[in-house]
Amino acid sequence: MKNYPVPILGSNFPASFVWGVATSAFQIEGAADADGKGPSIWDDFCKQPGAIADASDGRIACEHYQRWQSDLDLVASLGVDAYRFSVSWPRVRPGGAGAWNEKGLDFYERLVDGLLARGIKPYLTLNHWDLPSELQAKGGWADRDTVHRFVEYAQGIDTRMGDRLATITTHNEPWVVSVLGYETGIFAPGIKSRAAAMQASHHLMLSHGLSLQALRAQGSKARLGIVLNLSPVQAATESAADQAQAHLEDGKLLRWYMDPLFKGHYPEDIVAHLGADAPTLHAGDLAAIRTPMDFMGVNYYSRSVASANGPWDAKQSGLPITEMGWEVYPEGLTELLVRMHTDYPVPPLYVTENGGAFKDLVQNGVVHDADRTDYIARHIEAVAQAMRQGVRMEGYMVWSLLDNFEWASGYEKRFGIVHVDYATQKRTLKDSAVWFAAMLHARKNKATAVPQHTTTAAAQTAIEGA
Ligand code: FCB
């Protein structure tokens, strides 16, 4: 049996370092139209033939809306410090504007109080993609009015429960919302227009900055930030053409977001590259986007490789590949964090998502997922490595607590450290969850090693019995 000594798992992680697990509303809640919830663009998108790999939807998902109390018990049993979740905008304000839905607000308020009662810090995300359909009918994120509706939504949530939140994240992965939602159209709302995508991107960023200003003006007690999906973009070869391609792709993925957040402008080479598709800006927009943040989150899954000869085939690298077809490349996380810290005046950073889709081996009620444990352990070590190089890191969160609705991949791809049997909604800790809990427990108790692949029962006894 291979052991990960605890010092490798972060002797340089201070006691204040926040360990967590993450989910998002649409992916786990179900209850698509319960208690006054309005439709979201993901409810609509799932109805489009061919949009979701297994033709599934989010109507039931993990039934978290009904099972939230036992799910929070599960979170608590892992011994984490924090739980990152999102609010479904159409559950709390069904049309995106107009009347608020008390029952929806109550649900999240109970969730927040339930976390606090269990000693877990609530990390709330406002936009994890499920925009109210009524706003999409008016143009969605490509329409500037959505910016103002979002600010109102942020204010409403903060007024109701901001006093009990550790952090409020405005947007999860604006690149995904704009590019996959509006340019390639493989995600909701399924639009295929680069001009619309870039305008949507600008409105997401603007609404982020204006929300921060509005929340500070109303005295929000939560720490405020954004979450980006970032990767280091590496050139496939040393050739000038591949290097140029890497610079371009880095510009579209990283500099397009980091430059306005921290330098007050969009990268000029990308604006030139976009030509007529570059977004329209109003005076003051860039200053708003640059509003200082209290923290920032990064979702990291893999590196990106750029080749002038077209898309890179991950299989040719010889690296392990996840079920999503993504290379397992923890070194990229260190590289990315160090680069963010070096190139930009970033606030304290979190890894707000990291994890992998792997095939689980279910045997006699035990779920073996050694690849996932290995993935998580190696990425935690990559965070430790970045910290040794001077990066200010405050936390690390596993994606995801539960197997759940993986967007266009439906339920076929499982990211959970807790297995969900969708027929019965039974939750079972996978070996990775048992390991993660044992690691956290060992850290708290200053143990020196954590078994990597213990059996669920044995490790659970170890955790409970200790
Ligand atoms: C991220 C999303 C998250 C999940 C993971 C696998 O892009 O934020 O909801 O789907 O990917």
XYZ file of C-alpha atoms and ligand atoms in Angstrom:
477
model
C 0.000 0.000 0.000
C 1.315 3.414 -0.962
C 1.306 6.022 1.765
C 1.154 9.776 1.375
C 3.054 11.214 4.317
C 1.144 14.125 5.779
C 4.065 16.558 5.493
C 3.909 16.036 1.707
C 0.276 16.920 2.002
C 1.244 20.356 3.027
C 3.463 20.932 5.973
C 3.319 24.515 4.783
C -0.475 24.679 4.962
C -1.239 26.933 7.905
C -3.937 25.921 10.374
C -6.118 28.669 8.859
C -5.986 27.011 5.409
C -9.546 26.271 4.286
C -10.305 22.753 3.037
C -13.604 22.287 1.311
C -15.862 20.509 -1.118
C -17.896 22.172 -3.868
C -21.184 21.762 -5.732
C -23.528 23.960 -7.757
C -27.288 24.415 -7.624
C -28.364 23.118 -11.027
C -26.074 20.115 -10.831
C -27.457 18.724 -7.566
C -30.719 20.317 -6.449
C -33.390 18.922 -8.761
C -36.826 20.296 -7.764
C -36.813 22.181 -11.036
C -40.146 23.869 -10.459
C -40.817 23.273 -6.794
C -41.997 25.996 -4.434
C -42.210 28.739 -7.027
C -38.869 28.271 -8.798
C -38.828 29.709 -12.314
C -37.164 28.058 -15.312
C -33.486 28.602 -16.040
C -31.603 28.487 -19.318
C -30.271 25.056 -18.331
C -33.822 23.716 -17.858
C -34.521 24.963 -21.374
C -31.252 23.794 -22.906
C -31.748 20.225 -21.649
C -34.920 20.046 -23.760
C -33.011 20.647 -26.997
C -32.539 17.339 -28.802
C -28.898 16.277 -28.718
C -27.792 18.971 -26.272
C -27.057 16.554 -23.397
C -25.052 13.377 -24.068
C -27.443 11.042 -22.238
C -30.556 13.147 -22.989
C -30.928 13.795 -19.259
C -31.819 16.971 -17.388
C -31.689 18.556 -13.953
C -35.264 17.876 -12.903
C -34.279 15.385 -10.215
C -30.459 15.383 -10.182
C -29.290 14.460 -6.652
C -32.553 15.566 -5.020
C -30.454 17.833 -2.864
C -33.365 20.266 -2.481
C -35.114 17.571 -0.422
C -32.030 15.897 1.033
C -30.000 18.935 1.999
C -29.899 18.129 5.715
C -28.408 14.669 5.303
C -26.111 16.033 2.587
C -24.811 18.618 5.063
C -24.287 15.820 7.588
C -22.206 14.122 4.911
C -20.167 17.283 4.363
C -19.627 17.553 8.116
C -18.556 13.902 8.331
C -15.644 14.662 5.998
C -14.212 17.133 8.477
C -13.924 19.967 5.953
C -13.853 23.632 6.923
C -15.975 24.955 4.064
C -18.724 24.097 1.611
C -18.917 25.915 -1.709
C -22.392 25.948 -3.257
C -24.395 28.189 -5.564
C -27.781 29.842 -5.419
C -30.208 29.219 -8.241
C -31.196 32.732 -9.318
C -34.615 31.615 -10.703
C -35.360 29.857 -7.404
C -35.064 33.099 -5.450
C -36.279 35.558 -8.120
C -38.077 33.460 -10.723
C -38.164 35.959 -13.574
C -34.765 37.493 -12.841
C -36.601 40.756 -12.119
C -39.784 41.573 -10.217
C -41.060 39.551 -7.278
C -38.756 37.546 -5.041
C -39.659 34.008 -4.010
C -39.672 33.730 -0.218
C -39.603 29.935 -0.283
C -36.473 29.978 -2.416
C -34.734 32.472 -0.164
C -35.754 30.386 2.854
C -34.136 27.315 1.342
C -30.722 28.969 1.036
C -31.040 30.652 4.391
C -31.713 27.266 6.021
C -28.767 25.813 4.116
C -26.449 28.571 5.362
C -27.699 28.216 8.927
C -27.397 24.436 8.638
C -23.756 24.801 7.608
C -23.000 27.173 10.463
C -24.701 24.839 12.927
C -22.313 22.113 11.757
C -19.280 24.398 12.035
C -18.801 24.709 8.267
C -18.090 28.002 6.514
C -20.548 28.875 3.700
C -18.891 29.899 0.387
C -21.748 31.134 -1.774
C -21.662 31.604 -5.556
C -24.303 33.800 -7.165
C -23.953 32.713 -10.793
C -23.090 29.129 -11.516
C -24.769 29.424 -14.934
C -28.520 28.912 -14.361
C -29.764 32.300 -15.578
C -33.545 32.868 -15.326
C -35.120 32.072 -18.717
C -37.023 35.344 -18.746
C -33.765 37.258 -18.851
C -32.527 35.075 -21.701
C -35.640 35.993 -23.658
C -34.367 39.580 -23.525
C -30.873 38.622 -24.682
C -29.370 37.135 -21.525
C -25.795 38.132 -20.772
C -25.446 39.728 -24.198
C -27.971 42.355 -23.047
C -26.660 45.151 -20.836
C -29.822 45.222 -18.695
C -28.891 41.786 -17.301
C -25.964 43.508 -15.582
C -28.353 45.570 -13.478
C -30.653 42.648 -12.741
C -27.594 40.744 -11.484
C -26.576 43.586 -9.182
C -30.090 43.569 -7.681
C -29.868 39.801 -7.237
C -26.506 40.139 -5.476
C -27.919 42.808 -3.190
C -30.981 40.713 -2.374
C -28.925 37.666 -1.383
C -26.482 39.733 0.642
C -29.289 41.550 2.461
C -30.921 38.255 3.376
C -27.902 36.175 4.458
C -24.652 38.059 3.814
C -24.072 38.443 7.547
C -23.554 34.676 7.794
C -21.475 34.002 4.668
C -17.715 33.583 4.578
C -17.522 34.673 0.955
C -19.707 35.691 -1.970
C -18.456 34.789 -5.443
C -20.118 36.751 -8.205
C -19.516 34.472 -11.193
C -18.245 30.970 -11.699
C -16.104 30.754 -14.846
C -17.203 33.656 -17.063
C -15.138 32.122 -19.915
C -17.384 29.055 -19.896
C -20.584 31.116 -19.770
C -19.562 33.322 -22.675
C -17.534 31.008 -24.939
C -19.327 27.685 -24.436
C -22.714 29.364 -23.985
C -22.639 31.997 -26.723
C -19.798 31.158 -29.140
C -19.584 27.383 -29.553
C -23.094 26.896 -28.162
C -22.338 23.532 -26.543
C -23.656 24.882 -23.214
C -26.802 26.875 -22.425
C -28.115 29.074 -23.923
C -26.673 27.382 -27.042
C -25.963 30.510 -29.090
C -23.283 30.507 -31.811
C -22.035 34.070 -32.240
C -18.583 35.285 -31.275
C -19.782 38.886 -31.118
C -22.555 37.916 -28.681
C -20.063 35.871 -26.663
C -17.662 38.755 -26.234
C -20.441 41.171 -25.326
C -21.743 38.616 -22.809
C -18.242 38.267 -21.404
C -17.950 42.011 -20.913
C -21.338 42.183 -19.201
C -20.400 39.347 -16.852
C -17.249 41.181 -15.842
C -19.036 44.501 -15.514
C -21.769 42.981 -13.366
C -19.060 41.445 -11.183
C -17.439 44.836 -10.552
C -20.691 46.718 -10.051
C -21.943 44.059 -7.626
C -18.815 44.373 -5.531
C -19.367 48.126 -5.347
C -23.059 47.737 -4.493
C -22.404 45.088 -1.824
C -19.679 47.143 -0.192
C -21.990 50.186 -0.270
C -24.610 48.248 1.664
C -22.024 47.093 4.201
C -21.725 43.451 3.187
C -19.968 41.349 5.804
C -18.891 38.676 3.316
C -15.555 38.650 1.535
C -16.102 39.230 -2.166
C -14.479 37.746 -5.261
C -14.797 35.902 -8.562
C -13.884 32.407 -9.776
C -12.104 31.872 -13.086
C -11.317 28.665 -14.955
C -7.682 28.958 -15.909
C -4.922 26.763 -17.293
C -1.376 27.382 -18.322
C -1.307 27.305 -22.130
C 1.786 25.512 -23.347
C 3.025 25.526 -26.943
C 3.058 22.033 -28.498
C 6.554 22.667 -29.893
C 9.213 25.369 -29.845
C 8.160 26.542 -33.321
C 7.307 30.222 -33.697
C 3.866 29.310 -35.012
C 3.025 27.183 -31.955
C 4.416 29.823 -29.597
C 2.233 32.464 -31.248
C -0.790 30.189 -31.003
C -0.105 29.641 -27.295
C 0.142 33.386 -26.710
C -3.178 33.917 -28.499
C -4.959 31.188 -26.549
C -3.521 32.438 -23.267
C -4.848 35.857 -24.218
C -8.355 34.570 -24.786
C -8.464 32.357 -21.677
C -6.402 34.128 -19.030
C -5.347 37.663 -19.971
C -8.878 38.513 -21.220
C -10.087 38.189 -17.614
C -7.008 38.908 -15.509
C -5.984 42.101 -17.348
C -9.282 43.977 -16.788
C -9.583 42.657 -13.216
C -6.084 43.793 -12.236
C -4.763 46.184 -14.873
C -7.859 48.032 -15.995
C -7.823 47.127 -19.694
C -8.508 44.283 -22.121
C -5.398 42.819 -23.783
C -4.756 44.801 -26.964
C -3.661 41.833 -29.081
C -6.948 40.064 -28.360
C -9.051 43.161 -29.009
C -7.264 43.428 -32.387
C -7.743 39.707 -33.028
C -11.491 40.015 -32.356
C -11.922 42.955 -34.717
C -15.621 43.723 -35.143
C -16.493 41.059 -32.525
C -14.780 42.998 -29.727
C -17.302 44.141 -27.091
C -18.810 47.606 -26.827
C -17.717 49.379 -23.642
C -19.234 52.360 -21.873
C -17.193 54.979 -20.042
C -16.413 53.766 -16.547
C -16.867 50.043 -17.296
C -13.185 49.184 -17.004
C -12.807 51.071 -13.731
C -15.775 49.119 -12.320
C -14.333 45.756 -13.385
C -11.091 46.611 -11.602
C -12.831 47.023 -8.218
C -10.527 45.322 -5.685
C -11.487 41.847 -4.508
C -10.987 40.210 -1.119
C -10.115 36.820 -2.589
C -10.088 35.071 -5.919
C -10.850 31.481 -6.885
C -9.293 29.365 -9.599
C -10.851 26.212 -10.982
C -8.106 23.981 -12.314
C -8.478 20.658 -14.083
C -5.699 20.412 -16.665
C -3.228 22.286 -18.795
C -3.967 23.464 -22.299
C -1.648 22.730 -25.230
C -1.618 25.043 -28.251
C -0.651 23.967 -31.732
C -0.798 25.954 -34.934
C -1.857 22.725 -36.673
C -5.249 22.588 -35.013
C -6.617 21.041 -31.816
C -4.180 19.116 -29.619
C -4.914 15.434 -29.118
C -4.385 14.812 -25.398
C -3.689 11.118 -26.057
C -0.370 11.914 -27.724
C 1.230 13.294 -24.546
C 1.407 9.947 -22.757
C -0.022 11.518 -19.592
C -2.910 9.833 -17.787
C -6.246 11.029 -19.158
C -9.506 11.432 -17.228
C -12.913 10.336 -18.477
C -13.395 13.897 -19.770
C -10.353 13.404 -22.002
C -8.339 15.855 -19.912
C -4.654 15.239 -19.142
C -3.686 14.757 -15.499
C -1.081 17.469 -15.110
C -0.660 18.760 -11.540
C 2.525 20.660 -12.404
C 0.281 22.981 -14.421
C -1.490 24.084 -11.261
C 1.764 25.186 -9.641
C 2.792 26.927 -12.851
C -0.553 28.712 -13.111
C -0.671 29.893 -9.483
C 2.905 31.165 -9.602
C 2.213 32.985 -12.852
C -0.930 34.674 -11.467
C 1.023 35.777 -8.408
C 3.955 37.016 -10.497
C 2.067 38.818 -13.267
C -0.841 40.313 -11.312
C -1.462 41.964 -7.915
C -3.818 39.159 -6.892
C -5.635 38.939 -3.551
C -5.323 35.664 -1.573
C -6.139 32.755 -3.872
C -8.240 29.634 -3.523
C -8.423 26.567 -5.678
C -12.207 26.582 -5.725
C -12.519 23.482 -7.924
C -10.201 20.591 -8.646
C -11.007 16.944 -9.230
C -11.507 14.330 -11.890
C -14.035 12.165 -13.664
C -12.836 8.565 -13.412
C -14.479 5.195 -13.721
C -15.439 3.993 -10.249
C -15.227 0.371 -9.288
C -18.260 -0.514 -7.189
C -17.653 -3.767 -5.297
C -19.794 -5.062 -2.436
C -21.021 -1.600 -1.593
C -17.510 -0.137 -1.582
C -16.497 2.375 -4.258
C -12.877 2.180 -5.330
C -11.481 5.225 -7.120
C -7.717 5.150 -6.645
C -7.196 7.388 -9.699
C -9.252 10.148 -8.120
C -7.408 9.930 -4.803
C -4.140 10.078 -6.682
C -5.335 13.056 -8.728
C -6.440 15.019 -5.667
C -3.340 14.207 -3.621
C -1.023 15.264 -6.432
C -2.869 18.534 -6.968
C -2.797 19.346 -3.262
C 0.933 18.817 -3.428
C 1.030 21.177 -6.426
C -0.687 23.840 -4.301
C 1.872 23.288 -1.545
C 4.587 23.728 -4.146
C 3.109 27.066 -5.260
C 2.985 28.208 -1.642
C 6.647 27.344 -1.223
C 7.249 29.688 -4.147
C 5.515 32.521 -2.359
C 1.920 32.346 -3.624
C -0.636 33.444 -1.011
C -3.113 30.547 -0.917
C -6.066 30.393 1.452
C -7.884 27.229 0.516
C -8.472 24.191 -1.644
C -11.834 22.663 -2.575
C -12.568 19.370 -4.262
C -14.963 19.219 -7.183
C -17.225 17.633 -6.267
C -18.911 16.518 -3.070
C -21.366 14.362 -5.052
C -21.595 12.736 -8.446
C -23.942 15.077 -10.263
C -25.305 16.481 -13.525
C -22.164 17.234 -15.500
C -23.737 19.729 -17.934
C -23.612 18.589 -21.575
C -22.143 15.242 -20.425
C -25.246 14.513 -18.342
C -24.851 11.910 -15.593
C -22.289 9.819 -17.465
C -19.273 11.580 -15.992
C -18.825 11.239 -12.254
C -16.712 13.784 -10.363
C -17.984 13.053 -6.853
C -15.916 11.856 -3.931
C -19.305 10.584 -2.803
C -21.029 8.138 -5.137
C -24.703 8.724 -5.966
C -26.899 5.835 -7.043
C -29.400 7.787 -9.130
C -32.031 5.040 -8.921
C -32.192 5.169 -5.127
C -30.379 8.458 -4.339
C -28.164 6.477 -1.974
C -24.887 8.217 -1.160
C -21.727 6.160 -0.567
C -18.358 7.603 0.368
C -15.845 6.601 -2.302
C -12.335 5.630 -1.212
C -11.233 9.151 -2.219
C -13.669 10.712 0.276
C -12.484 8.356 2.972
C -8.899 9.265 2.155
C -9.652 13.010 2.059
C -11.372 12.798 5.451
C -8.531 10.721 6.874
C -6.007 13.241 5.555
C -7.858 16.155 7.172
C -8.239 14.222 10.379
C -4.563 13.280 10.421
C -3.553 16.883 9.800
C -5.659 18.081 12.703
C -4.081 15.426 14.891
C -0.581 15.913 13.525
C -0.279 12.305 12.376
C 2.554 11.537 10.005
C 1.011 9.390 7.293
C -2.308 8.650 5.684
C -2.973 5.399 3.909
C -3.818 6.092 0.304
C -6.016 3.120 -0.450
C -7.605 1.974 2.738
C -10.838 0.078 2.551
C -13.839 2.228 3.214
C -14.883 0.346 6.304
C -11.422 0.285 7.850
C -10.729 3.936 7.205
C -14.137 4.957 8.376
C -13.547 3.122 11.640
C -10.186 4.793 11.909
C -11.743 8.203 11.462
C -14.672 7.610 13.748
C -12.732 5.712 16.344
C -9.896 8.201 16.644
C -16.321 23.309 -14.095
C -17.665 23.714 -13.539
C -18.272 22.701 -12.612
C -18.025 21.281 -13.066
C -16.574 21.071 -13.409
C -16.238 19.665 -13.846
O -16.125 23.964 -15.301
O -17.553 24.925 -12.838
O -19.632 23.005 -12.492
O -18.879 20.950 -14.084
O -16.178 21.964 -14.397
